[in-house]
Coordinates of C-alpha atoms (C1' of nucleotides) in Angstrom, one line a residue:
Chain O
X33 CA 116.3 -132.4 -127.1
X34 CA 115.7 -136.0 -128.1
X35 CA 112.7 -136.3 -130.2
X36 CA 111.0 -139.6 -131.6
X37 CA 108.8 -138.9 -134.6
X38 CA 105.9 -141.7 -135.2
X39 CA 104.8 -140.9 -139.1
X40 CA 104.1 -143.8 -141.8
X41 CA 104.7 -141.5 -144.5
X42 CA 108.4 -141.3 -145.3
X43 CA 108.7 -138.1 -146.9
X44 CA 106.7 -136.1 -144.6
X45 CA 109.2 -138.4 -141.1
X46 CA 112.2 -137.1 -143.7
X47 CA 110.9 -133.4 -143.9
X48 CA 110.5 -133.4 -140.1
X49 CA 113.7 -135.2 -138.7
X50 CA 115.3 -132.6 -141.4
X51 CA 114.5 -129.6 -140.1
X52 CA 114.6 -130.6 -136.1
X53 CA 118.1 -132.1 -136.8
X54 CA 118.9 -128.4 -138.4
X55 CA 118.0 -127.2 -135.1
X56 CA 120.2 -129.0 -133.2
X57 CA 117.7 -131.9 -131.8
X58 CA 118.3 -135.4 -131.9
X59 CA 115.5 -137.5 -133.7
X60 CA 114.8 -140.9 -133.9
X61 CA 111.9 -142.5 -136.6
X62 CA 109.5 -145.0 -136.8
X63 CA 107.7 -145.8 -139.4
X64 CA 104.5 -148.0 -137.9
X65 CA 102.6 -147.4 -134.0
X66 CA 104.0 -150.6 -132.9
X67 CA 107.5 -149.8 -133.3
X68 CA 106.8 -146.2 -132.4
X69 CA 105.5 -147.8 -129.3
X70 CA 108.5 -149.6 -128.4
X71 CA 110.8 -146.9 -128.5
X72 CA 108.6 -144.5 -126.8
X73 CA 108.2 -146.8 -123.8
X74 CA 111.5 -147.6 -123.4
X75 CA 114.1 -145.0 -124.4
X76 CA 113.9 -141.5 -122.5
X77 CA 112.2 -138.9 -125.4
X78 CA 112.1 -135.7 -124.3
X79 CA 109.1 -134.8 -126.8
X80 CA 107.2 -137.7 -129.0
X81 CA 106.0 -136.3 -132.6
X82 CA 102.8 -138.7 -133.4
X83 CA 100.6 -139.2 -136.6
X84 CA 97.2 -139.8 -136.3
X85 CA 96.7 -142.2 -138.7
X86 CA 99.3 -145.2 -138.5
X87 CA 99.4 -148.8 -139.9
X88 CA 99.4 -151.2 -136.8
X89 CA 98.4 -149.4 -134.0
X90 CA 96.9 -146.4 -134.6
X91 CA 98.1 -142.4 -133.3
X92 CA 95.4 -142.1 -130.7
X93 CA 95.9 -146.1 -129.2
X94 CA 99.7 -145.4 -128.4
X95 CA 99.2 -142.1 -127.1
X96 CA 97.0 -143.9 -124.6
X97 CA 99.2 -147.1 -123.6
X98 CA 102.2 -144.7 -123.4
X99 CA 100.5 -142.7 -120.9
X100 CA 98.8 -145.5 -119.4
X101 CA 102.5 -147.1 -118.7
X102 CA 102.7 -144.0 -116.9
X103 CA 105.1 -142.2 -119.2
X104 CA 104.7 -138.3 -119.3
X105 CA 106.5 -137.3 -122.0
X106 CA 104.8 -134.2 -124.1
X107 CA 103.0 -135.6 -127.2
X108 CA 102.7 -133.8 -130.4
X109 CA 99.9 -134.8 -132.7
X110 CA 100.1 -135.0 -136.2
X111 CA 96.6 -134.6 -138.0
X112 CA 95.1 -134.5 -141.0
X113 CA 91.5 -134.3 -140.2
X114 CA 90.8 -130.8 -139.6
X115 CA 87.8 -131.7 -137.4
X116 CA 87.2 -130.1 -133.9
X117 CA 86.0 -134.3 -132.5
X118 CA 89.3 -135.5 -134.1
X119 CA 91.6 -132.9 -131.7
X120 CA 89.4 -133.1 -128.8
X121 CA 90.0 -137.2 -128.6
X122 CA 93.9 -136.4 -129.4
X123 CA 93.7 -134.2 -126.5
X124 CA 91.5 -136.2 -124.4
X125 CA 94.3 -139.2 -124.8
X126 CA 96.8 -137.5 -123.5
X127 CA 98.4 -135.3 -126.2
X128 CA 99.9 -131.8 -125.4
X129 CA 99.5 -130.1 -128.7
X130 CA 98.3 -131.0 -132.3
X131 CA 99.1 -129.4 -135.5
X132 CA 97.1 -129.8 -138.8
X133 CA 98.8 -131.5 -141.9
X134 CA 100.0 -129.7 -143.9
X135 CA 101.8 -127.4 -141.9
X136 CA 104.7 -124.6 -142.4
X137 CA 107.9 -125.9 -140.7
X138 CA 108.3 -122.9 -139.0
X139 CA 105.1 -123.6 -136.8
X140 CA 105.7 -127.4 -136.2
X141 CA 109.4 -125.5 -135.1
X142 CA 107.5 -123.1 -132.8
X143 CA 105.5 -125.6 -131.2
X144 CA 108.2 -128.3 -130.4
X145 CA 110.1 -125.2 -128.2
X146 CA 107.2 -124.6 -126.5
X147 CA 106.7 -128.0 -125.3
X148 CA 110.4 -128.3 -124.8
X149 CA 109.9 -125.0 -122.4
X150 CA 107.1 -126.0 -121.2
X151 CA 108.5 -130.0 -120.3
X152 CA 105.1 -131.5 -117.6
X153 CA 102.6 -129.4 -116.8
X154 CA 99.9 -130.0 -114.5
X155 CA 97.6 -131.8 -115.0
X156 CA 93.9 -131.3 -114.8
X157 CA 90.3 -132.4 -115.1
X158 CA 88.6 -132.2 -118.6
X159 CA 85.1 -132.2 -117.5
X160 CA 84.0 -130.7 -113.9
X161 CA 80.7 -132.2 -112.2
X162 CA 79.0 -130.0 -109.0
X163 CA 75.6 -132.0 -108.9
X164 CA 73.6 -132.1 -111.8
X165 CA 75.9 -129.1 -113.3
X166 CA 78.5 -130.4 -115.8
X167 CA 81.4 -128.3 -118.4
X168 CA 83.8 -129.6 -120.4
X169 CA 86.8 -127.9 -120.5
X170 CA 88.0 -129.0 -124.4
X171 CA 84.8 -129.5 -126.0
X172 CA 83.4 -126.1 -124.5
X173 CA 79.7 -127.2 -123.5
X174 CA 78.0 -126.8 -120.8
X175 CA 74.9 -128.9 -119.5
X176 CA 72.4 -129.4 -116.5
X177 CA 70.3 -131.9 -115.8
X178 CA 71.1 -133.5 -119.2
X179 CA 69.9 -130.2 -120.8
X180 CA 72.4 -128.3 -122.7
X181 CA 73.4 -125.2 -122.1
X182 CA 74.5 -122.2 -124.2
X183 CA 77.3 -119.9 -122.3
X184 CA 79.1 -116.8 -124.2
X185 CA 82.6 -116.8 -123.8
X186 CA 83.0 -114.6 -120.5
X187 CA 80.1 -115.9 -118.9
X188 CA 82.0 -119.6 -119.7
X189 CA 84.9 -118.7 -117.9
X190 CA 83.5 -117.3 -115.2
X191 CA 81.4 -120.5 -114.2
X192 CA 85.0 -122.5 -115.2
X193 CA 86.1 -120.2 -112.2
X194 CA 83.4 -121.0 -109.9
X195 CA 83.0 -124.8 -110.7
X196 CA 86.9 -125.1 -110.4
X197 CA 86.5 -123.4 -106.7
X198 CA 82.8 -125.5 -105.7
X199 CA 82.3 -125.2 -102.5
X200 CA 84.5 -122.6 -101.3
X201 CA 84.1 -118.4 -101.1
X202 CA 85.3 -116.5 -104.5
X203 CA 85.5 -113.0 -103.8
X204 CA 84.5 -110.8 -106.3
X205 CA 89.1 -109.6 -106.4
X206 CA 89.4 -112.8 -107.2
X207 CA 87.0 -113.1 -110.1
X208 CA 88.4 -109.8 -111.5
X209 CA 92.4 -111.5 -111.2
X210 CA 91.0 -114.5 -112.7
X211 CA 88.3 -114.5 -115.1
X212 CA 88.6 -110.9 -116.4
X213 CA 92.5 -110.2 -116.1
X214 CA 92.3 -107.1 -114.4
X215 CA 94.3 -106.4 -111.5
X216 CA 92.6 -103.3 -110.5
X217 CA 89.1 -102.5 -109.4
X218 CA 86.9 -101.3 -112.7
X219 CA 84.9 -99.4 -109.6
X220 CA 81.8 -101.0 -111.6
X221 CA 79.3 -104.2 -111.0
X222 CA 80.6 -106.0 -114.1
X223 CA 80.9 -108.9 -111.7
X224 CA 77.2 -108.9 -110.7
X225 CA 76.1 -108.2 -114.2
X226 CA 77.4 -111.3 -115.4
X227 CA 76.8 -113.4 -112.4
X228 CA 73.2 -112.3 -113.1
X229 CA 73.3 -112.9 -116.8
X230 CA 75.1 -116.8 -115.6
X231 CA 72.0 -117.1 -113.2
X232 CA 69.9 -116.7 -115.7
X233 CA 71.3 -119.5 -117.4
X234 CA 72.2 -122.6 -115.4
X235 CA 70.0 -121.2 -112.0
X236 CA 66.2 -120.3 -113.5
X237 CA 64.0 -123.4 -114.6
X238 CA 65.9 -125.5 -112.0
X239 CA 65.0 -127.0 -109.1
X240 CA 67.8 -126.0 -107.0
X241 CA 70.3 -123.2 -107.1
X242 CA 74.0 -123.5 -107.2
X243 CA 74.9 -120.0 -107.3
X244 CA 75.0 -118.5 -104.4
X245 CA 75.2 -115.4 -102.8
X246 CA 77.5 -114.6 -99.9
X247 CA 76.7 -111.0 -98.7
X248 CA 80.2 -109.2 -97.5
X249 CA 82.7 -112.0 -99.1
X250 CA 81.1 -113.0 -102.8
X251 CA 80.0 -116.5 -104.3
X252 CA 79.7 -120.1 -103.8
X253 CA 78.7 -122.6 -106.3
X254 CA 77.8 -125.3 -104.6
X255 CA 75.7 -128.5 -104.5
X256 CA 72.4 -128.6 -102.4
X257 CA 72.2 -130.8 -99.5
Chain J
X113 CA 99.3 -123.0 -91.7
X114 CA 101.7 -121.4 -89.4
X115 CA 100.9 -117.6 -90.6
X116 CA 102.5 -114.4 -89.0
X117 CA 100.0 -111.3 -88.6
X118 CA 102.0 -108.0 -88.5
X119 CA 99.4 -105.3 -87.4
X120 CA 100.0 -102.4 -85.2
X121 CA 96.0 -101.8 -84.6
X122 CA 95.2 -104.5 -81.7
X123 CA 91.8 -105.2 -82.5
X124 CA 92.2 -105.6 -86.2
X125 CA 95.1 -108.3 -85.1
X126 CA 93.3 -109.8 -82.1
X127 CA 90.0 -110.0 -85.6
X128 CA 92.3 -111.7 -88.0
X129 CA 94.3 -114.0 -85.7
X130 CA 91.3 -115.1 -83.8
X131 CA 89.4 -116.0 -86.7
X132 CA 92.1 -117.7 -88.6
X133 CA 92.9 -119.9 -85.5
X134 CA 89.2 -120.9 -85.6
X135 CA 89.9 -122.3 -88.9
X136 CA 92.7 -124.3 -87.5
X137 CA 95.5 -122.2 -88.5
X138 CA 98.5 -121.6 -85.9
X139 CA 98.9 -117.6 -85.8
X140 CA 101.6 -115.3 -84.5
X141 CA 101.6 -111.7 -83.7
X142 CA 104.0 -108.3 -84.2
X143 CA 102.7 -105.3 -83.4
X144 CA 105.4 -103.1 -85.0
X145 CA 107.4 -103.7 -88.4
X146 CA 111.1 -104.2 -86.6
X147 CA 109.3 -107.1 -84.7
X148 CA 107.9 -108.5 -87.8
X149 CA 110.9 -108.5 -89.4
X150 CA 112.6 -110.3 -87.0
X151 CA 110.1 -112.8 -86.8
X152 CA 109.5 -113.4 -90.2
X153 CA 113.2 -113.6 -91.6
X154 CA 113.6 -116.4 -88.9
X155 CA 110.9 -118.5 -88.1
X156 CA 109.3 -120.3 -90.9
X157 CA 105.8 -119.2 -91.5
X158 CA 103.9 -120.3 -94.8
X159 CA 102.4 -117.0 -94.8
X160 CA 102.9 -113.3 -93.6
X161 CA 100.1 -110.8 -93.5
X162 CA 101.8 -107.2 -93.4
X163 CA 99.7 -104.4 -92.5
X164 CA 100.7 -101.4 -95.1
X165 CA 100.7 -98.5 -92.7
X166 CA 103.3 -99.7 -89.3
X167 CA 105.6 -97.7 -87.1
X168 CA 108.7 -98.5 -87.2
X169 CA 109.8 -100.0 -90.3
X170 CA 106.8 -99.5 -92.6
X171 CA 104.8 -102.5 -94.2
X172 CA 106.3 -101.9 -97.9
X173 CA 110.3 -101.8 -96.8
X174 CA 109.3 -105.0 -94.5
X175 CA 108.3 -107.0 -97.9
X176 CA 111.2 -105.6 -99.3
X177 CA 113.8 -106.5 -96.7
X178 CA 112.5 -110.1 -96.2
X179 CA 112.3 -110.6 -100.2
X180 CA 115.8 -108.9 -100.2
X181 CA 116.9 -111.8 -97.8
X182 CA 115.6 -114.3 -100.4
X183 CA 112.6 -115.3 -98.1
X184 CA 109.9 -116.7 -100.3
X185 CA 106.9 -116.7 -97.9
X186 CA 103.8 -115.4 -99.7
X187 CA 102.8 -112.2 -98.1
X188 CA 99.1 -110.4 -98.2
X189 CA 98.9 -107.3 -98.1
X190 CA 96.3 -105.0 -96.0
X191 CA 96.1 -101.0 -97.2
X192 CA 93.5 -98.5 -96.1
X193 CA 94.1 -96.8 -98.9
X194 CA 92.0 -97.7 -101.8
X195 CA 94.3 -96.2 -104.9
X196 CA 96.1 -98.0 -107.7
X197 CA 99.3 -97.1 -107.2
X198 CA 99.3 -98.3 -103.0
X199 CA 98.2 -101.8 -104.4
X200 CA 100.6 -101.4 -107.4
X201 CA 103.6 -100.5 -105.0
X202 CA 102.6 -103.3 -103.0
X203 CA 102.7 -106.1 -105.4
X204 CA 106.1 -104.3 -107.1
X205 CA 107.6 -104.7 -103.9
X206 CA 107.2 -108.4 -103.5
X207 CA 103.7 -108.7 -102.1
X208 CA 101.7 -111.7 -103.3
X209 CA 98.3 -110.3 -102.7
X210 CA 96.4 -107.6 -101.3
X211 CA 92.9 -106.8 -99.2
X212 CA 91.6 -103.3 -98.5
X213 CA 90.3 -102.6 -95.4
X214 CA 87.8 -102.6 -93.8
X215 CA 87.1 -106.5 -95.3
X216 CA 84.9 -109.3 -94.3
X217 CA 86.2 -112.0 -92.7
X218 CA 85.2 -114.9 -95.4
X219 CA 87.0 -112.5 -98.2
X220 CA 90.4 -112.5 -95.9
X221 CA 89.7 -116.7 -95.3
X222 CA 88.8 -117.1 -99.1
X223 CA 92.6 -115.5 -99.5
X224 CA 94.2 -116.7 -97.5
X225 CA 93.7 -120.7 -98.4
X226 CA 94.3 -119.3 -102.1
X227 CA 97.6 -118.2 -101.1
X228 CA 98.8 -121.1 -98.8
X229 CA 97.4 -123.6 -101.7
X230 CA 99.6 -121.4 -104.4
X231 CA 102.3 -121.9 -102.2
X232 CA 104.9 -120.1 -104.2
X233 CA 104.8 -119.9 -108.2
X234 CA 106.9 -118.5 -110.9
X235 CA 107.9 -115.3 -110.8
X236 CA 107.9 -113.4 -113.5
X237 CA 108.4 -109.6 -114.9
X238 CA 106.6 -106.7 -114.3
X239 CA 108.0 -104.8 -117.2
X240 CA 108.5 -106.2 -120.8
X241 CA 110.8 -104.3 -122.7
X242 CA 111.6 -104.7 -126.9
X243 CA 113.9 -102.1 -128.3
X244 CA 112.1 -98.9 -127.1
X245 CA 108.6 -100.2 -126.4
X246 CA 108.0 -100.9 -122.7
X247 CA 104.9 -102.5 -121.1
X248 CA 104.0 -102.5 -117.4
X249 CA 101.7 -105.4 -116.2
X250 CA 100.5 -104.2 -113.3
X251 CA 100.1 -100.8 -114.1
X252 CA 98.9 -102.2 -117.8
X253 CA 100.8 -99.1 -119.2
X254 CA 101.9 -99.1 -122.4
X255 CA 104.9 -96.5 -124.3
X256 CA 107.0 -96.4 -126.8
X257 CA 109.9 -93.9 -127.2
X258 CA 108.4 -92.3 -123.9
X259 CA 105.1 -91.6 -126.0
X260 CA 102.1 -93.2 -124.1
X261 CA 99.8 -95.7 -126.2
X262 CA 96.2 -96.5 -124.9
X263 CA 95.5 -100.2 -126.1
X264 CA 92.0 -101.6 -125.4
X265 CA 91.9 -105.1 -123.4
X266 CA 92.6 -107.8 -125.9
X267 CA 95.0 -105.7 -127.5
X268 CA 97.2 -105.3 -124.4
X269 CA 96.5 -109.5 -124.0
X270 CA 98.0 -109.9 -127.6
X271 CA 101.0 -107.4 -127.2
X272 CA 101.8 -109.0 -123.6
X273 CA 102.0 -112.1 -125.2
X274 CA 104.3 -111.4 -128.2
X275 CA 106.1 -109.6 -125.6
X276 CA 106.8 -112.6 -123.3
X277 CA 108.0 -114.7 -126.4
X278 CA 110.2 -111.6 -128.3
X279 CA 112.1 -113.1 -130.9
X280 CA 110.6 -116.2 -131.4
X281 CA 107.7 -117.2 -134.4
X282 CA 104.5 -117.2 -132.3
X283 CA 101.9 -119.0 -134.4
X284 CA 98.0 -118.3 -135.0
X285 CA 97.2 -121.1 -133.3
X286 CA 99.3 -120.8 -129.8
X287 CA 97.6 -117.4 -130.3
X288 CA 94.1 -118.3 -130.1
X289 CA 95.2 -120.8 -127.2
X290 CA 97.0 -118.2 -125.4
X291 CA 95.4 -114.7 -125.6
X292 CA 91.5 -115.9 -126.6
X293 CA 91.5 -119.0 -124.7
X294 CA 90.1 -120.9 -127.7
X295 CA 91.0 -124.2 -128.2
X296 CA 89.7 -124.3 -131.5
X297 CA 90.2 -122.9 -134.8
X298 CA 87.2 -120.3 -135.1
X299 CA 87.9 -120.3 -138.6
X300 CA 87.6 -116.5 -139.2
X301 CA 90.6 -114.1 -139.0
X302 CA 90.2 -112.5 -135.8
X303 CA 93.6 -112.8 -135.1
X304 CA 94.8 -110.8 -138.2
X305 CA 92.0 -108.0 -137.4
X306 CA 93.8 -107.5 -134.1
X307 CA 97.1 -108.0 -135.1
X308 CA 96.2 -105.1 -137.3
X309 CA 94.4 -103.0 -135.3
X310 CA 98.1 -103.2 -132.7
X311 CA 100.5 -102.5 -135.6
X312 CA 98.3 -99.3 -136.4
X313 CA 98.7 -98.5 -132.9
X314 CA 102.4 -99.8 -131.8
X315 CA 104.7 -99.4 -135.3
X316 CA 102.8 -96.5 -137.3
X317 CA 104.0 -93.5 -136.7
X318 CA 107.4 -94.8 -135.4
X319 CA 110.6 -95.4 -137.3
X320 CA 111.1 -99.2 -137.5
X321 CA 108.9 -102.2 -137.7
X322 CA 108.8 -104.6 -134.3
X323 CA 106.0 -106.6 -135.4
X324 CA 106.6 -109.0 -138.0
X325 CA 104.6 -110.9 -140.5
X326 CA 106.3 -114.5 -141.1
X327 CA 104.3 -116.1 -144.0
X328 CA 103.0 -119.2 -143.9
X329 CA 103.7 -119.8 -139.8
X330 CA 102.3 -116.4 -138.1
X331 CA 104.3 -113.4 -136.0
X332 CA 107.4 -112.4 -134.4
X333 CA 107.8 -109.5 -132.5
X334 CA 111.6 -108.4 -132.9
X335 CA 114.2 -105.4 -132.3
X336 CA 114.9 -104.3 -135.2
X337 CA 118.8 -105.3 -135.7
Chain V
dG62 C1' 108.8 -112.4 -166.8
dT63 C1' 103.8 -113.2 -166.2
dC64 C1' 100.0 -115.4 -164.3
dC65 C1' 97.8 -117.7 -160.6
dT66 C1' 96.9 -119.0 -156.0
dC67 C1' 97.1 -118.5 -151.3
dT68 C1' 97.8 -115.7 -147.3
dC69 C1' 97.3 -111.5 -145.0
dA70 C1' 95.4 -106.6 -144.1
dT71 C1' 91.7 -103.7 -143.3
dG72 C1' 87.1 -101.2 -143.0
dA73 C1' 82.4 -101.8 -142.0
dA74 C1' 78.6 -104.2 -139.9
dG75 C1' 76.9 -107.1 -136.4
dA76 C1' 77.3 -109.4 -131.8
dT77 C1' 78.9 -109.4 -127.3
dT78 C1' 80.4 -107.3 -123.3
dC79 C1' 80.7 -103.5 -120.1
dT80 C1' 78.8 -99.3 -117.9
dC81 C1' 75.3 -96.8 -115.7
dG82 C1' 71.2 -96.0 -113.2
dT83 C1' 67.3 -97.6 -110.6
dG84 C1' 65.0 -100.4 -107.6
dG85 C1' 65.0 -104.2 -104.2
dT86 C1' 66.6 -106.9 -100.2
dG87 C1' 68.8 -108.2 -96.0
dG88 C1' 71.2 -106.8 -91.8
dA89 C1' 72.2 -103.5 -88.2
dA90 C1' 71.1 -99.7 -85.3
dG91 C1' 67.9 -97.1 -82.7
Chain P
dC280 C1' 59.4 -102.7 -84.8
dT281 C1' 60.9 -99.2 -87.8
dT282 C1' 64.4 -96.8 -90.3
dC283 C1' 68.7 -96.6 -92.4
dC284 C1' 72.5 -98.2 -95.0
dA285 C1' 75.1 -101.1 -97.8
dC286 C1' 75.1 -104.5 -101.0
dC287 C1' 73.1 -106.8 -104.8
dA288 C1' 70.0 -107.6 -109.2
dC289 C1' 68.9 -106.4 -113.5
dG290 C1' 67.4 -103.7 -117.9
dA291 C1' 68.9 -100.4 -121.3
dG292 C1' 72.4 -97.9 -123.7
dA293 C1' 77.3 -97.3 -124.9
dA294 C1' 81.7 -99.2 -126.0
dT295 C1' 84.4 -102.8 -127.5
dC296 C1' 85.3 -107.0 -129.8
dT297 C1' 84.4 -110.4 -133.6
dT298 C1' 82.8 -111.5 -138.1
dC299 C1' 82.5 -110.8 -142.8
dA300 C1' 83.7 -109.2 -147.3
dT301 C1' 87.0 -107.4 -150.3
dG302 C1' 91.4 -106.1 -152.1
dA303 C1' 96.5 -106.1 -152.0
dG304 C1' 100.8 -108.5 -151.8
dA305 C1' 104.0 -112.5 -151.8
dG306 C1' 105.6 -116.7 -153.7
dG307 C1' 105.5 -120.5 -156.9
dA308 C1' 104.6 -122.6 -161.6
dC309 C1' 105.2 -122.2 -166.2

DNA sequence: GTCCTCTCATGAAGATTCTCGTGGTGGAAG
DNA sequence: CTTCCACCACGAGAATCTTCATGAGAGGAC
C-alpha cells in the first residue's frame, strides 16, 4: 500500500513511516498541509495519514479540498484533542477513521489494514430530516421541532431504521434483521414495546404523528401531508 | 423488476403476481420446481420467489441447483412452516430472504423492493471456525470442543467479531464502533467487562488460551500455535 | 532488583432492555 | 348492527447489560 503521512512533528512522521515501512507499505512524508496537499492531490495514495493540527493549512482544511477535488482516498486522522466536537468535524470532513495521540503502534497498525480492506465505502447522509424530525448520525441527537430529544440506545437505532426507510413499509422481520440482529422470531412484542416507548418520545406533545401504524404489514415514518 | 414466482398453489401465485404487477413489476409464473428451474437458470430475472413446499423438484434443492450453477439472483423464500430450522435451511441453502405464510401483501411488497434495491451483496460465512471453537450465525450456536456454550447477545456480537478478524489485533476502539455501535469513547471499560465475562465463558475450563490480551493496543483472538 | 505507573480484570450495583399479561381497537363475518 | 378475532398498546416485573470501584499484573525508570 502507498501511504502519505501529513504530520509537522518529525519524530512522531519518523515513528510512523518506521513502523508502516516494517510492514511492507510504501510511505511518503510531508511535513506542512500545503505540501501534504500537493501530494495528496496529485500522486495516487492508497490511504492518507493526516494530523490535525498543521502549520499552513490546517488537518481539517485539506481533508476538505482533497475531497472536494473529488478524491476519495481513505483518510486517517491524527488527533490530539480527545474531544468528542474535535472527531465529529474530522469525520464530518471527510475522514474515515481518527486515532487519539498518543497511540500504541500496534493500533494505528490495525487501523491502516482495515481501511486498506475496507478501500471506498459508501457513502451516506450524516443528518436525516423527515419533516420537522431531525438525527444525526455522528453526533447521536435527536431533535423535533427544534426541541431536543433524549433516545436510549435501542430506541436510537430503531428510529435510524425508520428515518433511513421514510416513507416506505418496515415490517416488523425487518426491524428484528436490522435494528436487533436477530434472525429469528423472539415470538414476543419487543417490537411494539419499543415502538411504543419511541412514540412516546418524538410522537406525544406534537402536532402531527410520524409514526405510523400499518395493520397486517408494520410501520411507516412518514411526513404529514 | 422482471421477478419469477415459482408457486404450485394457483391462487397464492395468481395473489403475488397480480399484485406485484400492479406495482409495475414484470412477473412470470412456474407452477412446479422442474419448470422453475428451467426458467430461472435461463432467463434473467432480478428476483426469484420459490415457494418451499413444490412437486417435483422441491423449493430448497431448486435454490440449490441454480446457486450451484453460479446464478446470483436474490431469491425469497415462502415456508408454511413457521420453525427455525425451515427458515435456517433456507437461508443455508442460498436463499436471500424469507416470508411465512399466510403474509400481507405490503410485508411481501416491503421485501421485495428491499431485495431488488440490495441487489446482490457480499457473501459471507455462516460458520466461523478458530482452532476448535465453532460459531454458527444463523443458528447463533456457539461450541467448543463439541461442548455447547450459551452466550447472551452482546457477547455472541463481541465473539462474532473477533471471529471474523482471527489473527489480527482488534482494537478497543474498532470495538465499540463495531459491536456497540458507539462512535465515541464512552470512557468507561465496558469493553474489558465483556471481554471478561467471554473469556470466563470461551477459554476457562479449556486447555489453551484463544483470546488474547495485547497491551497497550487491545485483543487478538488466535489458535494457539 | 525495586518501585512506580498505567493498563487490565472482575464483582457488585445501578440502569436499560426485554418479557409477559391485560386491555383496547379496528376489520371481517354473520 | 353485533359479535368475534387478530393485532396492537402499554405498564410492571424479570433479565440483561453497563457503570463504577477496586485490586492485580505488566512494563519502564532508576
Amino acid at each position: 500500500m502507498k501511504i502519505l503521512v501529513v504530520e509537522d512533528d518529525a519524530s512522531t512522521a519518523d515513528y510512523i513511516a518506521r513502523g508502516l515501512k516494517e510492514q511492507g507499505h510504501v510511505v511518503d512524508k510531508a511535513a506542512n498541509g500545503r505540501d501534504g496537499l500537493f501530494l495528496a492531490a496529485g500522486e495516487g495514495y492508497d490511504l492518507l495519514i493526516v494530523d490535525r493540527m498543521l502549520p499552513g493549512v490546517d488537518g481539517l482544511k485539506l481533508v476538505k479540498t482533497v475531497r472536494g477535488a473529488g478524491v476519495e482516498t481513505p483518510v486517517l486522522f491524527l488527533t490530539t484533542l480527545g474531544g468528542l466536537d474535535d472527531r465529529v468535524a474530522g469525520l464530518e470532513a471527510g475522514a474515515d477513521d481518527y486515532l487519539v495521540k498518543p497511540f500504541a503502534f500496534a493500533e494505528l497498525a490495525a487501523r491502516v489494514n482495515a481501511l486498506g480492506r475496507r478501500a471506498s465505502r459508501p457513502v451516506q447522509d450524516t443528518v436525516l430530516r423527515v419533516h420537522d424530525l431531525a438525527l444525526d448520525r455522528l453526533k447521536r441527537t435527536v431533535e423535533r421541532a427544534g426541541q431536543p430529544i433524549t433516545l436510549q440506545n435501542q430506541e436510537f437505532r430503531l428510529l435510524e431504521y425508520l428515518m433511513s426507510r421514510a416513507g416506505e413499509v418496515v415490517t416488523r422481520t425487518m426491524l428484528l434483521e436490522n435494528v436487533w440482529d436477530f434472525h429469528f422470531d423472539p415470538k414476543t412484542n419487543i417490537v411494539e414495546t419499543h415502538m411504543s416507548r419511541l412514540r412516546g418520545k418524538v410522537d406525544r406533545g406534537f402536532d402531527a404523528e410520524l409514526i405510523h401504524t400499518v395493520r397486517g404489514a408494520g410501520y411507516v415514518l412518514r411526513a404529514p401531508r
